[in-house]
């Protein structure tokens, strides 16, 4: 791999179309699949950009630099920590997609346990496994231009991010909570009306408020909203009879290591055995 | 990545394809050839481990369907259904037949979505000499549009029943959070009729591909479901007479941890490797496909058993016909389950669930305590069961293709792995292919 931030400037493909690369780290492939799930738009997209690297889709790959890199997955090995630095160096814009890439994913539950403990539970020979003690978001390792949350991401939001990025404007992705989308679709509040435990008030919108529409509380796939008052929600849930351990589990799923959710889980008694602090390195949109 | 690379000359000679594309995940693959004989093959899986079996411990049993869905974005329903089946086994819960029918419909959606993805976007380009579906579309846009139409129909079922195509939200132990309204289910009928036509056209299309001659000596393992083609339930069976409960199968599967892989290698009763997936399901259940899919199989030249792994694309296409037709029957017979889920009361115990993921049998076993907390979890995904058989295929294919150029042999080996639609994210993902020639 070659090319640096400077080298990444004139990255347009041979035919003048901007180039797109898709990268995978520790993840389930679901967010990349959301790109392939843009069925109606997929062939149109393939015409508007040159897909220069996307292993799940093609055996062909052209070397960087790339105009846009989409990164799925979290960093869980030294080798991947090195690889994401190379990806950054080759990419003019780097956009992370999904809960793994933006928060560490469900596999960040290891941050609350300790690597040796987990590997020993799954593998007969933990010594064969070379993995870090933590699962960390991409922003803990390199500068990120935009983070798209969701487990999985919403494909309409993904198309907005791609369209905006290619047009050179900042993507319009609301930072408000799931409550807004519930009100928008006219769903009666499951938390207030039925006392169902719901993370909607602190979870970022984007999914379409799917769970309350089937009478289920939001379980936080999209991670923290921009201004998440988790302490207030936790107090309400406690008031409704939720036990601390239950509360701690509630905040500790696919976005367990996202700071707002992590801090609330820890406040409710989740064990913390290794350092969790990851410095986020998002850069302002105008920066090159 | 993806091109064939020569690593120097002399003895032994090494050819490497650094990155097998169009599979779900990261691993590597190596073929060593000395004196005209393939001496070693290895499918190595380097997908970074995510420790699901460990992180499930201490969680509440109701969380298992949503947590295990995150193992794989391509087949989340398979994980949800096996998790539900295991919990219901542990607690002695039997679900209402309407719930079972709705689960089967949701699962048909995942089969259609996953098979359309594999047949059109991942596998077909190999047979036609293209790097990917975009290149294929430049030459035959109609074919790819047909594939995307099928895929969209599968996703539409998953969205209608499950709430979302990737990681559905409406599944719970005991059934569903809410039963979809009849009008929403009825709206699936027209797209499914069109998808069924597209699936029949798919069988005809792939049956005309050129297939390398190869017959595997497979030990097939799949579910059998009292005369129905197996999807969401059944008894594990094998081509050599095995007929056991899912729990008994779990006891028979021995998984080994080897240095070169973060997936565990599975053997049955410590014996030979075995194969799960479309070829196995078809071999053990082709009589249960029904008239439409059965006749399509016959027209495509398939017998009662298909043992050529390259022709698995034809079997997948036949399963697409079956799944579209089955889904249409379920849509036409739909009556909303009321209540949408059975009551589930936790009690201490163990349970096992086995269902047919698009790429093969998926088993989960749990031990639950009196508070409903998971104390032990075991997940046996299809790809770790198939890994040893894929290596055996590679050995046969490489041995029979030594006259090919390095580039062609590398591609043939990649194709050989893709035949089995491995999900390496599941098994623990990127395959680096290396061929060493002495």
XYZ file of C-alpha atoms in Angstrom:
726
model
C 0.000 0.000 0.000
C 1.264 3.406 -0.746
C 0.170 7.005 -0.958
C -0.240 9.562 1.766
C -2.614 12.345 2.627
C -1.036 14.431 -0.095
C -1.012 11.605 -2.581
C -4.688 11.050 -1.850
C -5.761 14.331 -3.349
C -6.135 13.584 -7.014
C -7.726 10.173 -6.548
C -10.340 10.174 -9.310
C -10.381 7.053 -11.470
C -8.919 6.808 -14.988
C -12.249 7.786 -16.486
C -12.722 10.770 -14.170
C -15.278 9.021 -11.942
C -14.476 9.233 -8.237
C -13.166 6.037 -6.691
C -14.793 4.133 -3.834
C -13.150 1.538 -1.630
C -14.836 -0.656 0.992
C -12.849 -2.189 3.846
C -13.726 -4.745 6.484
C -12.378 -5.219 9.980
C -13.976 -7.209 12.850
C -17.674 -7.273 11.983
C -20.571 -9.327 10.650
C -20.610 -7.982 7.020
C -24.126 -6.616 7.533
C -23.217 -2.972 6.886
C -21.352 -3.822 3.658
C -24.390 -5.874 2.749
C -26.498 -2.736 3.187
C -24.527 -1.323 0.230
C -25.410 -4.395 -1.858
C -28.967 -4.065 -0.526
C -29.302 -0.733 -2.357
C -30.661 -2.949 -5.135
C -32.335 -0.286 -7.228
C -29.504 2.170 -6.743
C -26.614 -0.330 -6.936
C -26.116 -0.313 -10.712
C -26.650 3.451 -10.756
C -24.040 3.843 -8.040
C -21.674 1.558 -9.931
C -22.058 3.993 -12.847
C -21.474 7.135 -10.787
C -18.362 5.926 -8.984
C -15.649 3.461 -9.788
C -15.724 0.735 -7.155
C -11.984 0.309 -6.879
C -11.807 -2.051 -3.937
C -14.661 -4.068 -2.433
C -13.581 -7.603 -1.653
C -17.013 -8.946 -0.848
C -18.155 -7.889 -4.320
C -15.168 -8.230 -6.654
C -11.885 -10.073 -7.165
C -10.599 -7.045 -9.070
C -8.900 -4.327 -7.042
C -7.092 -1.213 -8.136
C -4.490 0.410 -5.903
C -5.189 3.682 -4.085
C -5.413 6.490 -3.512
C -9.199 6.499 -3.241
C -11.668 9.400 -3.075
C -13.875 7.717 -0.474
C -13.243 4.753 1.775
C -16.093 3.103 3.655
C -14.816 1.225 6.677
C -16.790 -1.497 8.429
C -15.675 -3.253 11.596
C -13.681 -2.597 14.735
C -9.983 -2.927 15.537
C -9.200 -6.044 17.538
C -5.685 -7.030 16.370
C -2.326 -5.264 15.970
C -2.330 -6.182 12.279
C -5.696 -4.484 11.782
C -4.507 -1.396 13.693
C -1.683 -1.138 11.148
C -3.971 -1.883 8.181
C -6.430 0.893 9.078
C -3.557 3.405 9.166
C -2.662 2.317 5.622
C -6.300 2.677 4.558
C -6.386 6.192 6.033
C -3.228 7.170 4.177
C -4.780 6.047 0.885
C -8.149 7.754 1.369
C -9.211 11.343 0.796
C -12.396 10.824 2.826
C -12.767 8.028 5.336
C -16.311 7.230 6.451
C -16.957 4.595 9.100
C -20.150 2.571 8.819
C -21.892 0.727 11.616
C -21.688 0.134 15.336
C -18.462 -1.911 15.110
C -16.542 0.822 13.256
C -18.029 3.725 15.215
C -18.156 2.217 18.725
C -16.363 -1.152 18.774
C -19.444 -3.340 18.266
C -20.835 -6.088 20.447
C -17.333 -7.588 20.536
C -16.324 -4.594 22.690
C -17.985 -6.418 25.569
C -14.488 -7.917 25.975
C -13.388 -4.440 27.128
C -15.395 -5.187 30.225
C -13.882 -8.627 30.779
C -10.291 -9.178 29.744
C -9.027 -11.017 26.654
C -7.604 -14.048 28.373
C -10.897 -14.773 30.017
C -12.913 -14.694 26.777
C -10.429 -16.579 24.595
C -10.211 -19.322 27.205
C -13.960 -19.763 27.087
C -14.090 -20.233 23.306
C -10.776 -21.776 22.301
C -8.972 -24.834 23.631
C -5.653 -23.132 22.842
C -5.970 -19.414 23.592
C -2.247 -19.127 22.884
C -3.008 -19.628 19.143
C -5.087 -16.462 19.143
C -3.407 -13.114 18.542
C -5.963 -10.505 19.479
C -5.935 -7.250 21.406
C -7.575 -6.984 24.825
C -9.999 -4.399 23.470
C -12.266 -3.867 20.512
C -12.020 -0.190 19.551
C -13.668 2.087 17.007
C -11.744 3.251 13.927
C -11.647 6.795 15.367
C -9.432 5.535 18.201
C -6.735 4.804 15.589
C -7.042 7.289 12.716
C -8.848 10.489 11.820
C -12.365 9.845 10.576
C -14.288 12.249 8.297
C -17.772 10.992 9.089
C -19.264 8.310 11.312
C -22.521 6.612 10.312
C -24.073 4.829 13.270
C -26.356 1.788 13.294
C -26.348 -1.972 13.822
C -26.897 -2.307 10.954
C -26.682 1.079 9.227
C -29.747 2.287 7.356
C -29.206 2.047 3.592
C -30.994 5.338 2.883
C -28.632 7.079 5.293
C -25.713 5.351 3.569
C -26.869 6.685 0.175
C -27.144 10.183 1.689
C -23.602 9.919 3.055
C -22.235 8.744 -0.307
C -24.181 11.349 -2.296
C -23.132 14.179 0.017
C -19.521 13.071 0.147
C -19.294 12.864 -3.629
C -20.949 16.281 -3.928
C -18.488 17.710 -1.409
C -21.081 18.664 1.196
C -21.550 17.449 4.758
C -24.044 14.549 5.022
C -27.402 15.479 6.582
C -27.892 12.808 9.235
C -30.044 13.909 12.189
C -28.507 13.548 15.659
C -31.805 13.446 17.533
C -33.335 10.466 19.308
C -35.609 7.631 18.208
C -38.465 9.445 19.991
C -38.629 11.888 17.063
C -39.231 9.070 14.609
C -41.832 7.447 16.896
C -43.735 10.724 17.071
C -43.324 11.105 13.322
C -44.955 7.765 12.592
C -47.595 8.151 15.293
C -46.488 5.288 17.534
C -47.820 5.469 21.084
C -44.896 5.729 23.529
C -44.219 2.222 24.881
C -42.238 3.611 27.826
C -44.888 6.020 29.047
C -48.049 4.149 28.074
C -47.010 0.565 28.813
C -43.978 0.872 31.076
C -41.865 -1.087 28.564
C -38.140 -0.518 29.027
C -37.009 1.540 26.008
C -33.659 3.097 25.042
C -35.395 5.296 22.438
C -34.984 8.565 24.370
C -31.163 8.218 24.337
C -30.684 6.353 21.055
C -29.947 8.061 17.758
C -32.721 7.922 15.172
C -32.168 6.388 11.758
C -33.761 2.943 11.928
C -37.269 4.345 11.499
C -38.312 3.615 15.104
C -38.952 -0.028 14.244
C -39.179 -1.614 17.677
C -41.836 0.522 19.390
C -43.935 -0.002 16.232
C -44.105 -3.724 17.105
C -44.704 -2.987 20.791
C -41.107 -3.575 21.815
C -38.743 -1.164 23.552
C -35.808 0.223 21.556
C -32.652 -1.744 22.384
C -30.159 0.794 21.151
C -28.857 -0.527 17.771
C -28.007 2.994 16.569
C -25.981 4.003 19.619
C -26.195 7.242 21.585
C -28.069 10.253 20.229
C -26.086 13.517 20.132
C -27.461 14.785 23.433
C -28.261 11.584 25.302
C -29.368 12.053 28.907
C -28.738 8.473 29.956
C -28.765 9.234 33.699
C -32.313 10.566 33.486
C -33.527 7.549 31.519
C -31.764 5.182 33.930
C -33.551 6.862 36.861
C -36.906 6.342 35.144
C -36.123 2.685 34.388
C -35.038 2.131 37.997
C -38.270 3.740 39.105
C -40.128 1.217 36.940
C -38.386 -1.600 38.773
C -35.369 -2.443 36.642
C -32.535 -3.927 38.690
C -28.997 -2.477 38.353
C -27.577 -5.560 36.628
C -30.450 -5.573 34.184
C -29.912 -1.857 33.535
C -26.236 -2.414 33.006
C -26.963 -5.172 30.445
C -29.529 -2.920 28.756
C -26.873 -0.306 27.980
C -24.234 -2.936 27.097
C -25.035 -4.394 23.693
C -23.946 -3.406 20.177
C -22.724 0.021 21.260
C -21.453 -1.044 24.675
C -18.227 0.980 24.329
C -19.836 4.177 23.015
C -18.960 6.609 25.836
C -22.528 7.641 26.797
C -23.768 4.040 27.004
C -20.540 2.720 28.518
C -20.526 5.268 31.325
C -24.116 4.501 32.243
C -23.462 0.735 32.232
C -20.447 1.256 34.473
C -22.465 3.533 36.777
C -24.927 0.659 37.111
C -22.166 -1.721 38.107
C -20.735 -3.229 34.927
C -17.225 -4.453 35.676
C -14.362 -2.625 34.019
C -11.145 -4.566 33.921
C -9.132 -2.832 31.223
C -8.639 0.756 30.171
C -11.595 1.852 28.088
C -10.659 5.401 27.239
C -10.281 5.817 23.511
C -9.448 9.266 22.201
C -11.738 10.032 19.322
C -10.068 11.646 16.373
C -12.874 12.905 14.178
C -11.796 15.751 12.005
C -13.801 18.794 11.035
C -15.574 18.370 7.705
C -13.697 21.167 5.973
C -10.283 19.680 6.756
C -8.355 17.881 4.006
C -6.075 -8.060 -3.703
C -7.600 -10.883 -5.649
C -4.976 -11.316 -8.395
C -2.652 -14.276 -8.558
C 0.852 -13.479 -7.402
C 3.954 -15.605 -7.929
C 6.267 -15.757 -4.950
C 9.672 -16.430 -6.433
C 10.893 -19.556 -8.223
C 12.895 -22.681 -7.461
C 11.801 -25.481 -5.179
C 9.118 -25.336 -4.013
C 7.356 -22.995 -6.400
C 4.800 -20.736 -4.799
C 1.740 -19.130 -6.299
C -0.462 -16.991 -4.142
C -3.791 -15.320 -4.607
C -3.670 -12.755 -1.859
C -7.290 -12.355 -0.938
C -10.188 -14.514 -1.977
C -12.943 -12.160 -2.935
C -16.699 -12.556 -3.039
C -16.961 -14.560 0.142
C -18.196 -13.312 3.463
C -15.092 -12.961 5.645
C -11.277 -13.156 6.002
C -8.993 -16.169 5.813
C -6.301 -17.687 3.681
C -5.831 -20.701 1.531
C -2.709 -22.603 0.595
C -2.020 -25.413 -1.841
C 1.406 -27.086 -1.906
C 2.391 -29.072 -4.978
C 5.529 -31.227 -5.067
C 6.549 -33.505 -7.962
C 3.181 -33.128 -9.639
C 1.240 -34.078 -6.531
C -0.750 -31.878 -4.205
C 0.895 -32.548 -0.869
C -0.867 -30.104 1.405
C -3.918 -27.871 1.402
C -5.129 -25.562 4.137
C -8.098 -23.264 4.422
C -7.015 -20.880 7.157
C -9.423 -18.521 8.831
C -8.004 -15.324 10.248
C -11.195 -13.472 10.871
C -10.471 -11.743 14.164
C -12.314 -13.646 16.874
C -15.349 -11.923 18.327
C -15.979 -14.354 21.203
C -19.732 -14.695 20.940
C -19.852 -17.857 23.007
C -18.111 -15.997 25.823
C -20.029 -12.733 25.645
C -23.352 -14.607 25.779
C -22.493 -15.946 29.219
C -24.206 -13.827 31.853
C -26.785 -12.484 29.411
C -30.521 -13.126 29.751
C -31.937 -15.869 27.518
C -34.269 -13.373 25.835
C -31.211 -11.517 24.449
C -29.782 -14.505 22.540
C -31.718 -14.023 19.263
C -30.629 -10.369 18.921
C -27.045 -10.958 20.027
C -26.411 -14.041 17.878
C -27.949 -12.282 14.829
C -24.848 -10.033 14.943
C -22.616 -13.010 14.136
C -23.639 -12.698 10.499
C -25.254 -9.892 8.510
C -26.012 -12.298 5.643
C -27.914 -14.904 7.652
C -29.134 -13.251 10.864
C -32.478 -15.081 10.741
C -30.678 -18.432 10.844
C -28.978 -17.347 14.074
C -32.214 -16.013 15.537
C -34.168 -19.155 14.661
C -31.561 -21.570 16.043
C -31.300 -19.491 19.233
C -35.088 -19.500 19.683
C -35.277 -23.239 18.991
C -32.557 -23.917 21.586
C -34.265 -21.832 24.271
C -37.655 -23.374 23.549
C -36.034 -26.826 23.786
C -34.545 -25.902 27.162
C -37.855 -24.650 28.542
C -40.145 -27.240 26.942
C -42.025 -24.629 24.930
C -43.944 -25.635 21.820
C -44.912 -22.778 19.533
C -48.271 -22.317 17.864
C -48.404 -23.631 14.288
C -49.171 -20.125 13.014
C -45.992 -18.890 14.677
C -44.089 -21.778 13.066
C -45.542 -20.857 9.657
C -44.572 -17.196 10.070
C -41.035 -18.225 11.055
C -40.814 -20.389 7.946
C -41.943 -17.424 5.819
C -39.312 -15.146 7.388
C -36.662 -17.809 6.855
C -37.732 -18.224 3.172
C -37.032 -14.495 2.846
C -33.488 -15.006 4.120
C -32.916 -17.997 1.793
C -34.109 -15.938 -1.202
C -31.967 -12.926 -0.238
C -28.848 -14.951 0.542
C -29.097 -17.376 -2.394
C -29.773 -14.523 -4.870
C -26.720 -12.703 -3.490
C -24.550 -15.787 -3.816
C -25.797 -17.034 -7.193
C -25.765 -13.663 -8.978
C -23.243 -11.419 -7.228
C -20.718 -13.885 -5.775
C -20.711 -17.145 -7.761
C -21.977 -16.637 -11.351
C -19.142 -14.240 -12.366
C -16.706 -17.188 -11.923
C -18.462 -19.297 -14.539
C -18.644 -16.447 -17.037
C -15.079 -15.200 -16.534
C -15.902 -11.850 -14.962
C -14.287 -10.276 -11.898
C -17.623 -9.212 -10.477
C -21.323 -8.621 -11.030
C -20.755 -5.051 -12.228
C -18.635 -6.374 -15.101
C -21.215 -9.088 -15.704
C -23.936 -6.421 -15.797
C -22.034 -4.553 -18.530
C -22.474 -7.660 -20.689
C -25.820 -8.952 -19.430
C -27.677 -6.293 -17.484
C -30.904 -8.286 -17.603
C -29.353 -11.150 -15.642
C -28.103 -8.948 -12.806
C -31.385 -7.037 -12.688
C -33.173 -10.373 -12.325
C -30.841 -11.314 -9.478
C -31.382 -7.982 -7.738
C -35.153 -8.382 -8.158
C -34.969 -11.748 -6.401
C -32.779 -10.326 -3.668
C -35.161 -7.407 -3.181
C -38.089 -9.821 -2.779
C -36.213 -11.740 -0.100
C -35.437 -8.488 1.695
C -39.081 -7.407 1.373
C -40.228 -10.554 3.180
C -37.650 -9.990 5.930
C -38.748 -6.354 6.295
C -42.444 -7.227 6.349
C -42.185 -10.087 8.834
C -38.970 -9.216 10.680
C -39.088 -5.403 10.564
C -35.652 -5.097 8.911
C -33.628 -6.996 6.268
C -30.371 -7.045 8.238
C -30.766 -8.017 11.898
C -34.584 -8.242 12.068
C -36.147 -6.850 15.254
C -39.478 -8.672 15.476
C -38.179 -12.126 16.536
C -38.374 -13.285 20.134
C -38.077 -16.566 21.987
C -41.578 -18.070 21.729
C -42.554 -16.264 18.534
C -42.813 -12.627 17.442
C -43.333 -9.257 19.129
C -46.206 -8.510 16.746
C -47.950 -10.425 13.993
C -47.843 -8.537 10.693
C -51.305 -7.459 9.510
C -52.818 -9.698 6.794
C -52.797 -6.801 4.331
C -49.015 -6.427 4.647
C -48.488 -10.144 4.099
C -50.918 -10.160 1.149
C -48.806 -7.460 -0.501
C -45.969 -9.991 -0.757
C -47.909 -12.219 -3.153
C -47.346 -10.288 -6.400
C -43.616 -9.728 -5.872
C -43.313 -13.426 -4.967
C -45.061 -14.552 -8.155
C -42.608 -12.447 -10.157
C -39.714 -13.741 -8.052
C -40.831 -17.325 -8.683
C -40.639 -16.693 -12.442
C -37.225 -15.091 -11.961
C -36.095 -18.126 -9.956
C -37.224 -20.502 -12.714
C -35.283 -18.367 -15.217
C -32.304 -18.553 -12.843
C -32.304 -22.350 -12.914
C -32.334 -22.316 -16.708
C -29.542 -19.692 -16.800
C -27.117 -21.435 -14.434
C -27.843 -24.910 -15.838
C -26.252 -23.702 -19.079
C -22.904 -22.821 -17.454
C -19.822 -24.999 -18.077
C -18.976 -27.075 -15.026
C -15.610 -28.655 -14.319
C -15.980 -32.428 -13.878
C -15.608 -33.204 -10.239
C -17.425 -35.619 -8.015
C -16.950 -35.341 -4.290
C -17.250 -38.376 -2.066
C -19.351 -36.515 0.447
C -20.860 -37.476 3.740
C -23.943 -35.257 3.656
C -25.554 -33.972 6.855
C -28.834 -32.037 6.813
C -32.124 -31.798 8.621
C -35.149 -33.854 7.622
C -38.579 -32.446 8.411
C -41.211 -35.187 8.018
C -41.568 -34.952 4.276
C -41.150 -31.179 4.042
C -38.004 -29.568 2.657
C -36.107 -28.601 5.844
C -35.723 -24.948 6.811
C -36.604 -23.879 10.342
C -36.833 -27.285 12.032
C -36.173 -30.980 11.640
C -34.089 -33.941 12.742
C -30.439 -34.124 11.771
C -29.779 -36.948 9.309
C -26.859 -38.083 7.178
C -26.308 -39.886 3.877
C -24.914 -42.840 5.846
C -27.913 -43.454 8.075
C -27.615 -41.013 10.977
C -31.003 -40.014 12.402
C -30.758 -38.130 15.717
C -32.212 -35.245 17.676
C -30.449 -31.844 17.544
C -29.212 -32.426 21.101
C -27.757 -35.791 20.133
C -26.060 -34.193 17.118
C -24.489 -31.591 19.406
C -22.984 -34.411 21.447
C -21.623 -36.086 18.310
C -19.893 -33.012 16.892
C -16.301 -32.764 18.041
C -14.635 -29.446 17.365
C -10.861 -29.125 17.180
C -8.917 -25.932 17.599
C -5.923 -25.835 15.276
C -3.152 -23.229 15.231
C -3.932 -21.835 11.792
C -7.566 -20.914 12.338
C -9.849 -18.874 14.543
C -12.701 -21.179 13.476
C -13.037 -24.546 15.112
C -12.908 -27.600 12.829
C -15.869 -29.928 13.299
C -15.960 -33.683 12.931
C -18.886 -35.960 13.562
C -18.214 -38.601 16.174
C -14.507 -37.983 15.635
C -14.871 -39.525 12.163
C -14.580 -38.259 8.625
C -15.339 -34.728 7.535
C -18.868 -34.031 6.415
C -20.745 -31.486 4.338
C -23.790 -29.381 5.156
C -25.569 -26.876 2.913
C -27.545 -26.983 -0.349
C -25.892 -30.156 -1.721
C -26.578 -32.001 1.541
C -30.139 -30.707 1.907
C -30.847 -31.670 -1.689
C -29.296 -35.139 -1.386
C -31.366 -35.979 1.677
C -34.586 -34.176 0.713
C -34.865 -33.806 -3.079
C -38.105 -35.793 -3.008
C -39.618 -33.116 -0.755
C -39.025 -30.182 -3.117
C -42.529 -30.269 -4.556
C -43.535 -30.364 -8.201
C -42.365 -26.955 -9.428
C -38.844 -27.011 -7.972
C -38.519 -30.765 -8.548
C -39.314 -30.415 -12.248
C -36.950 -27.464 -12.549
C -34.214 -29.659 -11.026
C -34.910 -32.437 -13.512
C -34.862 -30.007 -16.456
C -31.529 -28.680 -15.191
C -30.126 -32.213 -15.302
C -29.896 -32.826 -11.562
C -30.499 -36.370 -10.322
C -31.689 -37.248 -6.832
C -28.217 -36.427 -5.537
C -25.732 -33.856 -6.844
C -22.099 -34.459 -5.837
C -20.375 -31.972 -8.159
C -19.669 -28.961 -5.907
C -19.454 -26.620 -8.937
C -23.074 -27.492 -9.679
C -24.100 -26.273 -6.218
C -25.111 -23.061 -8.016
C -27.814 -25.087 -9.800
C -29.002 -26.567 -6.517
C -29.131 -23.067 -4.982
C -31.211 -21.893 -7.959
C -33.588 -24.836 -7.454
C -33.851 -23.912 -3.779
C -34.702 -20.367 -4.899
C -37.664 -21.765 -6.841
C -38.659 -23.819 -3.827
C -38.339 -20.900 -1.384
C -40.337 -18.494 -3.586
C -43.079 -21.078 -4.103
C -43.148 -22.058 -0.432
C -43.249 -18.416 0.644
C -46.138 -17.793 -1.729
C -48.078 -20.740 -0.232
C -47.417 -19.415 3.272
C -48.533 -15.924 2.238
C -51.752 -17.278 0.735
C -52.507 -19.335 3.876
C -51.512 -16.606 6.347
C -53.522 -16.176 9.507
C -51.953 -13.904 12.143
C -50.835 -15.842 15.233
C -52.781 -14.627 18.259
C -51.027 -14.222 20.609
C -47.933 -13.629 18.467
C -45.712 -15.469 20.948
C -46.049 -18.311 23.428
C -45.406 -17.586 27.068
C -41.873 -18.589 27.947
C -40.980 -19.283 31.528
C -37.332 -19.821 32.298
C -36.280 -22.879 34.240
C -32.837 -24.332 34.757
C -31.841 -26.635 31.941
C -30.080 -27.171 28.672
C -31.411 -26.954 25.141
C -30.239 -27.304 21.554
C -31.674 -25.813 18.362
C -30.795 -26.758 14.789
C -32.035 -25.024 11.635
C -30.928 -24.810 7.996
C -29.059 -21.554 7.337
C -28.778 -20.845 3.590
C -25.208 -22.211 3.712
C -25.863 -25.181 5.996
C -26.885 -26.595 9.297
C -26.565 -24.206 12.217
C -26.589 -25.552 15.746
C -26.751 -23.711 19.059
C -26.784 -25.169 22.588
C -27.321 -23.319 25.844
C -27.278 -23.985 29.532
C -29.648 -21.683 31.411
C -29.985 -21.116 35.172
C -33.151 -20.563 37.226
C -32.961 -16.785 36.697
C -32.954 -17.214 32.933
C -29.280 -16.328 32.665
C -27.073 -18.086 30.091
C -24.366 -20.069 31.867
C -22.875 -21.783 28.826
C -23.244 -21.239 25.082
C -22.085 -23.263 22.114
C -22.521 -22.216 18.492
C -21.621 -24.508 15.604
C -21.904 -22.554 12.319
C -22.104 -24.244 8.901
C -18.694 -23.074 7.698
C -16.729 -24.640 10.533
C -18.509 -27.919 9.788
C -17.671 -27.637 6.080
C -14.081 -26.466 6.448
C -12.413 -29.899 6.289
C -14.572 -30.886 3.317
C -13.682 -27.662 1.493
C -10.013 -28.555 2.004
C -10.653 -32.043 0.588
C -12.339 -30.403 -2.444
C -9.360 -28.135 -2.923
C -7.016 -31.081 -2.921
C -9.083 -32.876 -5.583
C -9.594 -29.775 -7.694
C -5.941 -28.709 -7.582
C -4.760 -32.240 -8.357
C -7.078 -32.438 -11.365
C -6.148 -28.981 -12.655
C -2.330 -28.984 -12.514
C -2.191 -28.273 -16.268
C -3.796 -24.883 -15.722
C -1.640 -21.758 -15.630
C -0.888 -20.256 -12.240
C -3.541 -17.579 -12.745
C -6.157 -20.067 -13.849
C -5.352 -22.528 -11.075
C -5.570 -19.771 -8.495
C -8.970 -18.709 -9.811
C -10.161 -22.332 -9.942
C -9.183 -22.753 -6.288
C -11.036 -19.572 -5.315
C -14.095 -20.835 -7.169
C -13.791 -24.145 -5.373
C -14.064 -22.363 -2.020
C -16.948 -20.168 -3.234
C -18.836 -23.345 -4.273
C -19.717 -23.786 -0.629
C -20.690 -20.159 0.019
C -18.506 -20.034 3.124
C -19.391 -17.445 5.661
C -16.142 -16.759 7.371
C -17.631 -13.994 9.506
C -19.718 -16.779 10.926
C -16.923 -19.283 11.284
C -14.726 -16.804 12.884
C -13.016 -13.569 7.055
C -10.352 -12.558 3.414
C -8.994 -15.670 2.061
C -5.401 -15.491 0.966
C -4.743 -18.225 -1.567
C -1.267 -19.609 -1.925
C -0.303 -22.403 -4.294
C 3.175 -23.824 -3.738
C 4.597 -25.862 -6.627
C 7.796 -27.870 -6.281
